[in-house]
XYZ file of C-alpha atoms in Angstrom:
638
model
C 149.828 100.145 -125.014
C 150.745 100.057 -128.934
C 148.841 97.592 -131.138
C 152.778 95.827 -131.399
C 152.513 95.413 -127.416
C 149.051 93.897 -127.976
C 150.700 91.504 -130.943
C 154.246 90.632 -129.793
C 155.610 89.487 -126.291
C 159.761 89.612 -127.565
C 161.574 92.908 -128.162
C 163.282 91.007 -131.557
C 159.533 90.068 -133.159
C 159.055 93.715 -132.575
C 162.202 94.304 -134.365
C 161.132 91.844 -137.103
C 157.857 93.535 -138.113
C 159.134 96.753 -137.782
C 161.759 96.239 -140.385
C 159.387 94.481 -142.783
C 156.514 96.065 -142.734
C 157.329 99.736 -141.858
C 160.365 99.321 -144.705
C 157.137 99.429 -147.047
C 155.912 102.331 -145.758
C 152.761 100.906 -143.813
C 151.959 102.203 -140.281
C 152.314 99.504 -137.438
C 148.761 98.237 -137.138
C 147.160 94.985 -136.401
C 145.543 94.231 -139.979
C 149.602 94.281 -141.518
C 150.773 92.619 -139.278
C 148.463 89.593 -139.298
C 149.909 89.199 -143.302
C 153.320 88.627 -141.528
C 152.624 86.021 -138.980
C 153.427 83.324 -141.641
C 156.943 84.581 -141.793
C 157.466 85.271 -138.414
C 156.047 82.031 -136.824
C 158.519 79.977 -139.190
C 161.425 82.152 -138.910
C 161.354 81.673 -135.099
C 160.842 77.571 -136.140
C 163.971 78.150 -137.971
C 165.869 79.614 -134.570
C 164.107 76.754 -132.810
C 162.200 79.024 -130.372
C 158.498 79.190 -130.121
C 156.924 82.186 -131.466
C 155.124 83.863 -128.663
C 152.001 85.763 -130.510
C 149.556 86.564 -127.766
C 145.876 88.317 -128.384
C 143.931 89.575 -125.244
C 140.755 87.305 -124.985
C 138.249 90.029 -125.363
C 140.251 91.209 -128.685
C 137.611 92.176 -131.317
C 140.171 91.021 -133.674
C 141.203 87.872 -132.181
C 139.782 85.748 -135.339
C 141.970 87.373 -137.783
C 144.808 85.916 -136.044
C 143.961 82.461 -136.394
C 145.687 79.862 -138.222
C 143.243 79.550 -140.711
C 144.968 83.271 -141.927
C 148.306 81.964 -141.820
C 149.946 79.391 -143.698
C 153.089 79.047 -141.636
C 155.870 76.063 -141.062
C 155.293 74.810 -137.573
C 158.938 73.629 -136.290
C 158.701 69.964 -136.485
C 158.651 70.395 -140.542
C 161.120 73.273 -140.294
C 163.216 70.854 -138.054
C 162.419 67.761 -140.875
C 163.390 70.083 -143.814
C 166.659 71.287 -142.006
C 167.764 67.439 -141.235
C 166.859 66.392 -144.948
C 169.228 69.650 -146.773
C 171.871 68.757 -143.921
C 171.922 65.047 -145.203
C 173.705 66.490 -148.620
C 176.271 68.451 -150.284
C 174.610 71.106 -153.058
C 176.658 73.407 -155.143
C 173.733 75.340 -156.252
C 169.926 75.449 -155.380
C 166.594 76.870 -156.713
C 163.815 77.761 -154.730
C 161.081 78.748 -157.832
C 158.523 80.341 -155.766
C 160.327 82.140 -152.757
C 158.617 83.811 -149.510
C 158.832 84.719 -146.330
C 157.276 81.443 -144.994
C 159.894 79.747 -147.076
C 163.115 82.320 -146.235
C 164.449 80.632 -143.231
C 164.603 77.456 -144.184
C 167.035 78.982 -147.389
C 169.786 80.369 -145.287
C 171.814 77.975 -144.345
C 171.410 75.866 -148.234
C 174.721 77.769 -149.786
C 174.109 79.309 -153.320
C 170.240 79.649 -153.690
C 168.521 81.704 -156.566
C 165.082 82.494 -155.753
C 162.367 83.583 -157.908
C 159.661 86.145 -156.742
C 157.518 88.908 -158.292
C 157.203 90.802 -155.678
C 159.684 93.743 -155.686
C 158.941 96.085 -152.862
C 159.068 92.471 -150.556
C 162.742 91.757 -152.356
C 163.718 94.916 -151.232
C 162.851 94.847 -147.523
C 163.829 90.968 -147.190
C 167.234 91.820 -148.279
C 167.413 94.218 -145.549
C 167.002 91.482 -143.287
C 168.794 88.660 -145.054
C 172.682 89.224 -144.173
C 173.270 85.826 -146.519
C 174.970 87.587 -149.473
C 174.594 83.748 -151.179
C 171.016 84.223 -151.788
C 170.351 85.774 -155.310
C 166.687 86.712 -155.400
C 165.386 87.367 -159.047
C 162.905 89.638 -159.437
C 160.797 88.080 -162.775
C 157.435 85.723 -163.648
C 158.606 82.131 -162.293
C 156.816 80.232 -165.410
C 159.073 82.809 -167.586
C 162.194 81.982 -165.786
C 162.014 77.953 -165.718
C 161.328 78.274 -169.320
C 164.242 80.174 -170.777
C 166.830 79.108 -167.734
C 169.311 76.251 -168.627
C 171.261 76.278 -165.314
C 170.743 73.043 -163.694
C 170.748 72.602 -159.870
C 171.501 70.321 -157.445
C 168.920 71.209 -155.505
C 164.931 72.354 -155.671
C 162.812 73.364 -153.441
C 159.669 75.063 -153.506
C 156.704 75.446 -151.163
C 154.361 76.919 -154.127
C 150.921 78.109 -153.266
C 148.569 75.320 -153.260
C 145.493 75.500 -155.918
C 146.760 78.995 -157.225
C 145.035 79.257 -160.836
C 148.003 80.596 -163.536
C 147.709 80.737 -167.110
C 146.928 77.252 -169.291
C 149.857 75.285 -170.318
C 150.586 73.997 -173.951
C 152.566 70.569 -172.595
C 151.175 70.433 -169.119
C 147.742 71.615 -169.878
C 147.081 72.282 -166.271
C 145.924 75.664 -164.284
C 147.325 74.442 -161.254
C 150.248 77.035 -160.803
C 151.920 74.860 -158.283
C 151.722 71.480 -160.540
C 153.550 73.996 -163.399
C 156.470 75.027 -160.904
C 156.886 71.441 -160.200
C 157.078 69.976 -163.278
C 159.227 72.623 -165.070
C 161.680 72.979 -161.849
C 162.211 69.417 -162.165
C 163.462 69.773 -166.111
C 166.308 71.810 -164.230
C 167.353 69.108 -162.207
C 171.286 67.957 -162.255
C 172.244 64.030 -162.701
C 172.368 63.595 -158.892
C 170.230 66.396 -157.770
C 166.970 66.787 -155.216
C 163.832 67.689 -155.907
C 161.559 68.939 -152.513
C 158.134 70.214 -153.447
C 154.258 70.403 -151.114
C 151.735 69.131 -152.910
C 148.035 67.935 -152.174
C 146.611 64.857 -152.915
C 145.289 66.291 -156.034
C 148.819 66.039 -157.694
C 148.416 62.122 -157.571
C 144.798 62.362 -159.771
C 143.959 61.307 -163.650
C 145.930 57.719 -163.132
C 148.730 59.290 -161.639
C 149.504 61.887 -164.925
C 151.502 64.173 -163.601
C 154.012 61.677 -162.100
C 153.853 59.681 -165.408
C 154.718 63.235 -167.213
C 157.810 63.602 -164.878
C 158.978 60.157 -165.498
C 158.761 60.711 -169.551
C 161.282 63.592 -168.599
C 163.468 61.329 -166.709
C 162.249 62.551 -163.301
C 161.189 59.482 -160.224
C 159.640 60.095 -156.813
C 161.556 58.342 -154.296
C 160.384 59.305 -151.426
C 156.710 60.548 -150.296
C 156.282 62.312 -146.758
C 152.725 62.886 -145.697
C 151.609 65.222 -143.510
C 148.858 65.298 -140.952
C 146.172 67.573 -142.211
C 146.707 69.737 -138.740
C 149.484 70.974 -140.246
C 148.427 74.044 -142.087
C 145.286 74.831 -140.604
C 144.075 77.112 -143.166
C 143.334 75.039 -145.589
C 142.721 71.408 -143.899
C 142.817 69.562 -147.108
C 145.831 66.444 -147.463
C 148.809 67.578 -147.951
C 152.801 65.686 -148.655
C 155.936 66.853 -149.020
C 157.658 64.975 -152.406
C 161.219 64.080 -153.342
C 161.894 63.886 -156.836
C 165.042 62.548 -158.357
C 166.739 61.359 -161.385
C 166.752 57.602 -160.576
C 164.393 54.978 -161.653
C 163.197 53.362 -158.316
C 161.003 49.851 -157.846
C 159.284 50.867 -155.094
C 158.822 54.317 -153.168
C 159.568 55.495 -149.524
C 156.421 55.926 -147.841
C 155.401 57.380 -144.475
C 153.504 59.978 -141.954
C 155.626 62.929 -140.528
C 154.720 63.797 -136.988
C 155.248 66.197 -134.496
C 157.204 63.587 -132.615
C 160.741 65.379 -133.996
C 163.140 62.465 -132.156
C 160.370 59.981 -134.257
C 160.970 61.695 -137.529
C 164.795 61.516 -137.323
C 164.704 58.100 -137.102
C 161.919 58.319 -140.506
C 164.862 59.862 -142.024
C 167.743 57.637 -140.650
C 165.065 55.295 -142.653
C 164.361 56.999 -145.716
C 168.385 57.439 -146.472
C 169.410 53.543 -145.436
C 166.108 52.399 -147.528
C 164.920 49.956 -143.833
C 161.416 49.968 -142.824
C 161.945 49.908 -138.806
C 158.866 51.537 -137.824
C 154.774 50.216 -138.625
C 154.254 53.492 -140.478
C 157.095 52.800 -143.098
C 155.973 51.515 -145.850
C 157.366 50.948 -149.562
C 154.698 51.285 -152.588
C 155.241 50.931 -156.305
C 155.448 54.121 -158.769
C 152.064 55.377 -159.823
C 149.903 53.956 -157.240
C 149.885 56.651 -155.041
C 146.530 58.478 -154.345
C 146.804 59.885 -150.627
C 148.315 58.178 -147.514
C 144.248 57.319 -146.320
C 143.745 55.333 -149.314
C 147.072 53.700 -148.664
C 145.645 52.474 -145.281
C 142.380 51.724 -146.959
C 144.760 49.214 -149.381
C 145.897 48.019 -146.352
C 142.721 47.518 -145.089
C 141.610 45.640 -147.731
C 144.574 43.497 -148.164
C 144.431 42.276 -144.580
C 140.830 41.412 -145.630
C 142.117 38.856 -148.014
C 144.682 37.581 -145.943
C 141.883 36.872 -142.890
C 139.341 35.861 -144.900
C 140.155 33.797 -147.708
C 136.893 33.788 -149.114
C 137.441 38.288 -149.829
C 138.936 39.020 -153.165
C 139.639 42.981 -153.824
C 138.116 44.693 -156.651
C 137.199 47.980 -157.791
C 133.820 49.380 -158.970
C 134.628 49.535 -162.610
C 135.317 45.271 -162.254
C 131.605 45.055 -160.758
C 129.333 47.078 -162.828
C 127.591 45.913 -165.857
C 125.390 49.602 -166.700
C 126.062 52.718 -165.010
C 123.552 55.944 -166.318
C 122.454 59.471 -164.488
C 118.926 59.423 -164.130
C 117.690 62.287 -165.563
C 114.393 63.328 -167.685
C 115.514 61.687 -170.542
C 117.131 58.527 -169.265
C 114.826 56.586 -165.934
C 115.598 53.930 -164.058
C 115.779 50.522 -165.627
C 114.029 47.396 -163.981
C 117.131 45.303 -162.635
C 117.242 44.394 -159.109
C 120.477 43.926 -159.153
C 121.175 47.693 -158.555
C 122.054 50.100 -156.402
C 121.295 53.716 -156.522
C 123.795 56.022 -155.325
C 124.119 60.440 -154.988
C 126.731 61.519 -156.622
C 127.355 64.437 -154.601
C 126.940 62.370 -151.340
C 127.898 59.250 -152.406
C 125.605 57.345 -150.156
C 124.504 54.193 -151.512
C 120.904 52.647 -151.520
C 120.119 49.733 -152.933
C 116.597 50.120 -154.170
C 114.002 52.658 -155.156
C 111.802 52.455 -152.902
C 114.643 53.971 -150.442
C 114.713 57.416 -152.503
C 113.257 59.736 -150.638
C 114.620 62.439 -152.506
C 114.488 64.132 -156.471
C 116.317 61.231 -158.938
C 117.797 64.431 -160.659
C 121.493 63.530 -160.401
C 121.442 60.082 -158.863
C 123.063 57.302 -160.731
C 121.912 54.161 -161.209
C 124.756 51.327 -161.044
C 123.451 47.805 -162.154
C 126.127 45.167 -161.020
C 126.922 41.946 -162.813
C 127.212 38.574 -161.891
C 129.772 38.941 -159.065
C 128.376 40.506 -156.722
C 124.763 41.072 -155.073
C 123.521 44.505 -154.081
C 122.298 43.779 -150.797
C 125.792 42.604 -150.064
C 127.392 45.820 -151.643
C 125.014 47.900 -149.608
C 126.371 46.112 -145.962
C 129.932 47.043 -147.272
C 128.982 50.222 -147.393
C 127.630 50.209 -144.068
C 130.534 48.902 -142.614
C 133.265 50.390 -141.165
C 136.078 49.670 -143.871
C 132.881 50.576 -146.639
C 132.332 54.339 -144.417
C 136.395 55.008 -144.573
C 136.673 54.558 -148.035
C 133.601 56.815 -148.948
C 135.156 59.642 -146.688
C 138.510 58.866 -148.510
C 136.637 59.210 -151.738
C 135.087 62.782 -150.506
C 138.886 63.935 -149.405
C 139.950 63.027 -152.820
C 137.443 64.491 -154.736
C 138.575 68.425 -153.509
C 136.403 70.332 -155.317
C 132.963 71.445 -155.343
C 132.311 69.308 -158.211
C 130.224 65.862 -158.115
C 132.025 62.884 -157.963
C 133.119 61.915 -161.607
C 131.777 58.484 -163.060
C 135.704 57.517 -163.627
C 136.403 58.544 -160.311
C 133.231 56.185 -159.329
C 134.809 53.062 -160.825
C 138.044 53.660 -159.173
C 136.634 52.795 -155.568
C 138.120 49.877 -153.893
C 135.708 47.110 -152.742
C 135.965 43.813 -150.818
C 134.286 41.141 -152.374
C 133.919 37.580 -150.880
C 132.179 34.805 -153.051
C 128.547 34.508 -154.384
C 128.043 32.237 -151.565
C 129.572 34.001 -148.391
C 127.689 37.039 -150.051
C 124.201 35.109 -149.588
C 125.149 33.715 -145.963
C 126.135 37.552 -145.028
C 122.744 38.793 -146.352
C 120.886 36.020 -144.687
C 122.297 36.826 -141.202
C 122.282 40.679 -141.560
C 118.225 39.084 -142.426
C 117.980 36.939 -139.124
C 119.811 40.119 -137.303
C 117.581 42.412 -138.237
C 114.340 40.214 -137.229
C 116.237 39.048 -133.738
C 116.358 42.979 -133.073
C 112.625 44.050 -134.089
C 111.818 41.191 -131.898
C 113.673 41.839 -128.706
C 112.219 45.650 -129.364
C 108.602 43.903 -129.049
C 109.461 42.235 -126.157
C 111.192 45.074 -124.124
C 107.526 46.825 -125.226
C 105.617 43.743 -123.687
C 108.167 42.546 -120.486
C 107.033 44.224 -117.464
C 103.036 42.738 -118.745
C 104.497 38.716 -119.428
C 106.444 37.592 -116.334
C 106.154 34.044 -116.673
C 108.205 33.867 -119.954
C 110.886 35.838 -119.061
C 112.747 33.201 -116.963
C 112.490 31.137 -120.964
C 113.741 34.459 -122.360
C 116.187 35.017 -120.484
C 117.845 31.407 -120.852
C 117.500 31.749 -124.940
C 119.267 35.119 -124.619
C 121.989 33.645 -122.797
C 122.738 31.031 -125.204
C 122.193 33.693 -127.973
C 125.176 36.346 -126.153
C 127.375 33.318 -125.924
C 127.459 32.109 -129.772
C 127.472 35.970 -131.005
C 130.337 37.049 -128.304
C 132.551 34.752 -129.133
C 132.212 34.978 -132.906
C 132.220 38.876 -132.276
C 135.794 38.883 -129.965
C 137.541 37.104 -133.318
C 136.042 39.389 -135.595
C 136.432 42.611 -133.369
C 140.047 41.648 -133.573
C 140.247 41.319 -137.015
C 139.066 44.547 -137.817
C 141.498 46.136 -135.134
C 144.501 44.505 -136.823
C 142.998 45.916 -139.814
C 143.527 49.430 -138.682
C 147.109 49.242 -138.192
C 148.957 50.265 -135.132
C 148.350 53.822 -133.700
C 148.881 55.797 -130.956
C 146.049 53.410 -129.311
C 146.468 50.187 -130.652
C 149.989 48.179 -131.004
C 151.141 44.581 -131.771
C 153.753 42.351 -129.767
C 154.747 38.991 -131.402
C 155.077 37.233 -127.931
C 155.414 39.102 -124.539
C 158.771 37.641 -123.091
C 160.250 35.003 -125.633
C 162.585 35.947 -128.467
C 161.103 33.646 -131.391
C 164.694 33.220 -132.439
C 166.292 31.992 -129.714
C 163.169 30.791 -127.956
C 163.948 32.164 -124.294
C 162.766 34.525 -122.373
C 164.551 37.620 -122.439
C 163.789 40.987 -120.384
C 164.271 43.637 -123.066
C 161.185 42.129 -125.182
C 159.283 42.160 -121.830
C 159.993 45.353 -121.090
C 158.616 46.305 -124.338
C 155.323 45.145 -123.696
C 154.842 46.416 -120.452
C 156.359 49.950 -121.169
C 153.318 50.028 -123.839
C 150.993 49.147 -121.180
C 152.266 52.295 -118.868
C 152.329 54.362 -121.941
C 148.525 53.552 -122.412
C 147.941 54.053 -119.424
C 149.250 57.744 -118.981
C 147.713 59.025 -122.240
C 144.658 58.084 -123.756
C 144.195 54.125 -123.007
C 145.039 51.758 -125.703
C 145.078 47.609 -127.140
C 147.823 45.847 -126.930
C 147.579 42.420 -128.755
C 149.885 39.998 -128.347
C 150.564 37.340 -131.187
C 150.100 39.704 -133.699
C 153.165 40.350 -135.902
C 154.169 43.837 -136.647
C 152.632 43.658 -140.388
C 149.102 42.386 -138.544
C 149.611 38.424 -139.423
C 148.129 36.067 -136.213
C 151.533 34.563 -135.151
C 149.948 33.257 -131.655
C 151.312 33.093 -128.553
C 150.647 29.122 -128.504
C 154.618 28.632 -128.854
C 155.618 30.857 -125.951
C 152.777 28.560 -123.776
C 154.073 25.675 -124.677
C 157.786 26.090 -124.090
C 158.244 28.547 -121.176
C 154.800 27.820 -119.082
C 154.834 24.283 -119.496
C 151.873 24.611 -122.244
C 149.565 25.821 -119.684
C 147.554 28.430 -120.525
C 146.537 29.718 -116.469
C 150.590 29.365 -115.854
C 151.041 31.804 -118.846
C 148.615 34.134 -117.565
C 149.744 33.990 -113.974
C 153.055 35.213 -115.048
C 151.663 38.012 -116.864
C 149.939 38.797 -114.038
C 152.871 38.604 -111.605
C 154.962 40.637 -113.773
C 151.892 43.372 -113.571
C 151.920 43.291 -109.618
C 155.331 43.683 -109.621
C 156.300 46.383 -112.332
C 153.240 48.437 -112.797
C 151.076 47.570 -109.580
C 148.046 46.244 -107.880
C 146.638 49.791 -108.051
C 146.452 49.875 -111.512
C 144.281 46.536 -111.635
C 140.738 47.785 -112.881
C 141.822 50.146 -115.588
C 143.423 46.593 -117.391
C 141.805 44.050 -118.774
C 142.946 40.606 -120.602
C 141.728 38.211 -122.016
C 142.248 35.749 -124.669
C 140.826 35.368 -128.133
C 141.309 32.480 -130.736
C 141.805 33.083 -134.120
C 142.722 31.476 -136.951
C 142.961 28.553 -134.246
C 145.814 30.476 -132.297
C 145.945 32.292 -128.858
C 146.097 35.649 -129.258
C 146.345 38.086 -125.768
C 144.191 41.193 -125.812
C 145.203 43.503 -122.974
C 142.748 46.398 -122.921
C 143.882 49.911 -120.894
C 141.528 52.892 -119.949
C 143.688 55.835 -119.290
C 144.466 56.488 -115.599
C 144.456 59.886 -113.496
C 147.707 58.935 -111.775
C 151.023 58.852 -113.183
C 151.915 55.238 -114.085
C 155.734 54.087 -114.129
C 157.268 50.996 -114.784
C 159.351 49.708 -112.565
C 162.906 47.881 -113.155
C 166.310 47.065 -111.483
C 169.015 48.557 -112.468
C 173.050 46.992 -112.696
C 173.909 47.712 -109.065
C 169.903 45.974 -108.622
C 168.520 49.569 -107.782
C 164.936 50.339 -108.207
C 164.580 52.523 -110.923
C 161.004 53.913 -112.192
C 160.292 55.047 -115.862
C 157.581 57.361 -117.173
C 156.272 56.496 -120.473
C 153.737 57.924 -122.707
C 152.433 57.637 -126.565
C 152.827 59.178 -129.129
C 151.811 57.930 -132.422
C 152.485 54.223 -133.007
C 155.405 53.875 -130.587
C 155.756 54.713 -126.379
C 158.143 57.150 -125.536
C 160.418 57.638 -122.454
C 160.005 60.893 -120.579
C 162.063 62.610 -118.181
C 163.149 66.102 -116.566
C 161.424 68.554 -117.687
C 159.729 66.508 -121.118
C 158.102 64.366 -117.646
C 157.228 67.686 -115.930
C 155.680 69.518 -118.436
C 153.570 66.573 -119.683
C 152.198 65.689 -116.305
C 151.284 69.421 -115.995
C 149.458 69.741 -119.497
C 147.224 66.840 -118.806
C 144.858 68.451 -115.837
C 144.057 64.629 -115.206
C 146.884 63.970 -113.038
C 146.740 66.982 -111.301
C 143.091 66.947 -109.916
């Protein structure tokens, strides 16, 4: 068996590799052809068939054929590209750094000149590339956008990400892929497109490359990030950016998924400027730093909105000295500090915590709004851990943490006074917990307290569970909906008609099954889709006669009959008062039988529905989408 046999399962990828690779002269061997796999894998996106590369288990060189070696397209962002050309005319169109991972996407974009230095790949590709509109142009790309003055109606470019170039006089930047961007987009026409990848690291310095595009009459309008599964290889953020010549207020914002009937709609979206799906947000220009800081905004924002007492601040609004300790500069007295790694970014809030060397530690001494115990339990917390591994995605480099990037960290602050009561209980906490260690130590040896103990303890669970279910639901509306989590605004009654009608039932319920069959879920009802506590107090009151046990009888009725009894102990309700409103928590663990809802149809025929989730929205399966997914997931056939 040939090393190709080994490789390649279909007669035309044999074809494929053959043509490129022995059209250079190389031998067909395993270590050339794992340089190809980027090319191959998204030309067979492009023909919307799945690339079938295949290495026997015991391989010796199975690792070389991971993704990590090959920066590839997978077909949902082929598919998203191809829907997002197809939406416009172009007379002409520039790709500035063209290559095979790139080629399929050009062929069906009309007049294309591409720019590549790479001559002996020029001459095989045109071998293969019958599309005599495709002008390849074999020169340095930085020498070409400089002297060109053809202007395009289209760019595109998926330019190597952190490739170091030559320094720039106006950009002053080594980033090669930062230069193709902002010297394609000088070439832009009036009404022309700009597509480009870029990391997160674009968006850094206060935003200065997008500030340097606007000077040149360039906007973003629309930002698409991607999940960082996408390219493998290098697992760092990554976004795909349009770029136009119109001044926008605010930006198109969202998460592309491999959900491909989900992105069309993110697209249907994008074009008609709506917002009809939780991930769709608009954001003003320049305030872009990575969509995980977005949701960390978010975050924070909901804070404010919950709490009234939480104002949002950065770092730079809350220090009064910040230093390095180092030989020449120690610590200075002020208990008002907090000492924190730069490399780690772990904060502690007083010396005697240090365990380490104070080479490279800073010292931050906070003024009068804020208290560093406090700032240490933020920290601690969950929102406080999120931003600090937001901050380490940012920062991509090696590099410590820079004291301007320091001062840029978001915060949640709530008044002198809530600060005090929060220290105080984490105090109490703290005690209540060395104490009921002691007494675990001691039970077994002191019988004739424990009935005593056991009465306090009671009384103690009561007052912290139900300040904790409030809280707990807070911090999930926080979050956002996700593929486990999602918010109803009532679970039968339209708010504007105030009846009940099926379809918003059905809604709830199908979310329910869709938990169900994939990995469990929330489902909170009286929670708008933007995460305000709209209540389900209304819907008691006017179609169960404001009784609360007549609401939830119905809800459970309509689980008997729909889902059924046998589903009963992997969901659980109950509800939770907030912001003196009625919320309903429904809580699903996933099950290992198929769950379908069931409905009546016009002629009042049973009909059953599978359902499962993807992210933040249940989808409908059926045929062979149903048959396939039942089969991956080894759970529902044990």
């Amino acid at each position: 068996m040939s090393s190709l046999d080994l490789l390649f399962e279909d007669d035309e990828e044999k074809e494929l590799f053959k043509l490129i690779e022995v059209g250079r002269g190389k031998k067909e061997n395993v270590s050339s052809a794992s340089k190809l796999l980027p090319a191959i894998k998204t030309i067979y996106a492009f023909k919307g068939k799945d690339f079938t590369f295949r290495i026997l288990e015991d391989d010796n060189l199975s690792n070389l054929f991971s993704d990590r070696h090959c920066l590839f397209l997978p077909k949902y962002l082929v598919q998203f590209l191809k829907d997002l050309y197809a939406q416009e005319k172009y007379s002409n169109h520039l790709e500035p750094w063209f290559s095979p991972a790139s080629m399929s996407i050009l062929l069906d974009l009309g007049k294309t000149t591409a720019i590549s230095n790479n001559k002996g790949e020029i001459e095989q590709l045109k071998k293969i590339i019958t599309n005599h509109l495709l002008e390849i142009v074999n020169t340095d790309v930085i020498d070409f956008l400089n002297t060109t003055n053809t202007a395009f109606d289209l760019i595109t470019s998926l330019s190597p990400l952190g490739v170091k170039t030559r320094n720039d006089n106006v950009i002053q930047s080594s980033d090669l892929s930062t230069q193709i961007i902002i010297k394609s987009c000088k070439l832009l026409s009036h009404d022309g497109t700009a597509v480009f990848l870029v990391t997160n690291s674009f968006f850094a310095n206060k935003s200065r490359n997008e500030k340097l595009l606007n000077e040149d009459g360039i906007f973003i309008d629309a930002i698409f990030a991607l999940s960082e599964k996408t390219f493998t290889s290098i697992s760092i953020p990554t976004n795909l950016i349009i770029f136009r010549r119109k001044s926008i207020d605010k930006i198109f914002l969202t998460e592309l998924t491999d959900n491909q009937d989900k992105n069309q709609v993110i697209l249907t979206n994008y074009f008609e400027r709506k917002n009809d799906l939780s991930n769709i947000f608009y954001i003003r220009p320049n305030s872009y730093s990575g969509i995980e800081n977005h949701h960390i905004k978010l975050q924070i924002e909901k804070l404010e909105t919950q709490y009234k007492v939480f104002s949002q601040f950065t770092f730079r609004d809350l220090i009064l000295d910040l230093h390095l300790i180092s030989s020449d500069r120690s610590i200075v007295e002020n208990k008002n500090s907090i000492f924190i790694q730069r490399n780690q970014i772990i904060p502690f809030k007083a010396y005697e915590k240090l365990d380490h060397s104070l080479e490279r530690w800073l010292q931050i001494i906070l003024n009068e709004k804020v208290l560093s115990d406090y700032i240490y339990l933020f920290f601690q917390s969950d929102l406080g851990k999120l931003i600090l591994k937001s901050v380490h995605k940012k920062n991509l480099t090696l590099t410590p943490l820079s004291i301007e990037e320091l001062k840029e960290i978001p915060v949640a602050i709530p008044t002198l006074e809530e600060q005090k009561n929060i220290i105080n209980i984490q105090e109490k906490l703290r005690n209540l917990k060395n104490t009921i260690e002691d007494f675990e130590q001691e039970l077994a040896l002191n019988p004739t307290t424990s009935y005593e103990v056991l009465t306090q303890l009671d009384s103690i669970s009561e007052v912290l569970g139900t300040a904790t279910d409030a809280d707990k639901m807070y911090s999930l509306i926080r979050t956002g909906e996700s593929k486990i989590l999602e918010f109803k605004q009532t679970l039968s009654m339209d708010i504007v008609n105030l009846r009940k009608e099926v379809y918003i039932e059905d809604s709830a319920f199908k979310t329910i099954v869709a938990f169900l069959n994939t990995d469990g879920g929330k489902l909170l009802v009286g929670v708008t889709d933007s995460g305000s506590i709209s209540g389900i107090d209304e819907e008691i009151r006017l179609l169960h006669k404001n009784s609360q046990d007549d609401f939830l009888l119905y809800y459970r009725n309509v689980l008997k009959n729909r889902i059924g009894e046998a589903f009963y102990p992997l969901i659980k309700e109950h509800i939770i008062l907030c912001e003196k409103k009625k919320v309903l928590m429904i809580e699903c663990s996933p099950s290992e039988e198929p769950c379908f809802l069931k409905s009546k149809d016009k002629n009042n025929n049973l009909d059953e529905t599978f359902y499962a989730r993807s992210p933040a929205s249940s989808e409908k399966l059926t045929g062979k989408n149903l048959t396939e997914y039942v089969r991956n997931h080894k759970r529902f056939t044990r």
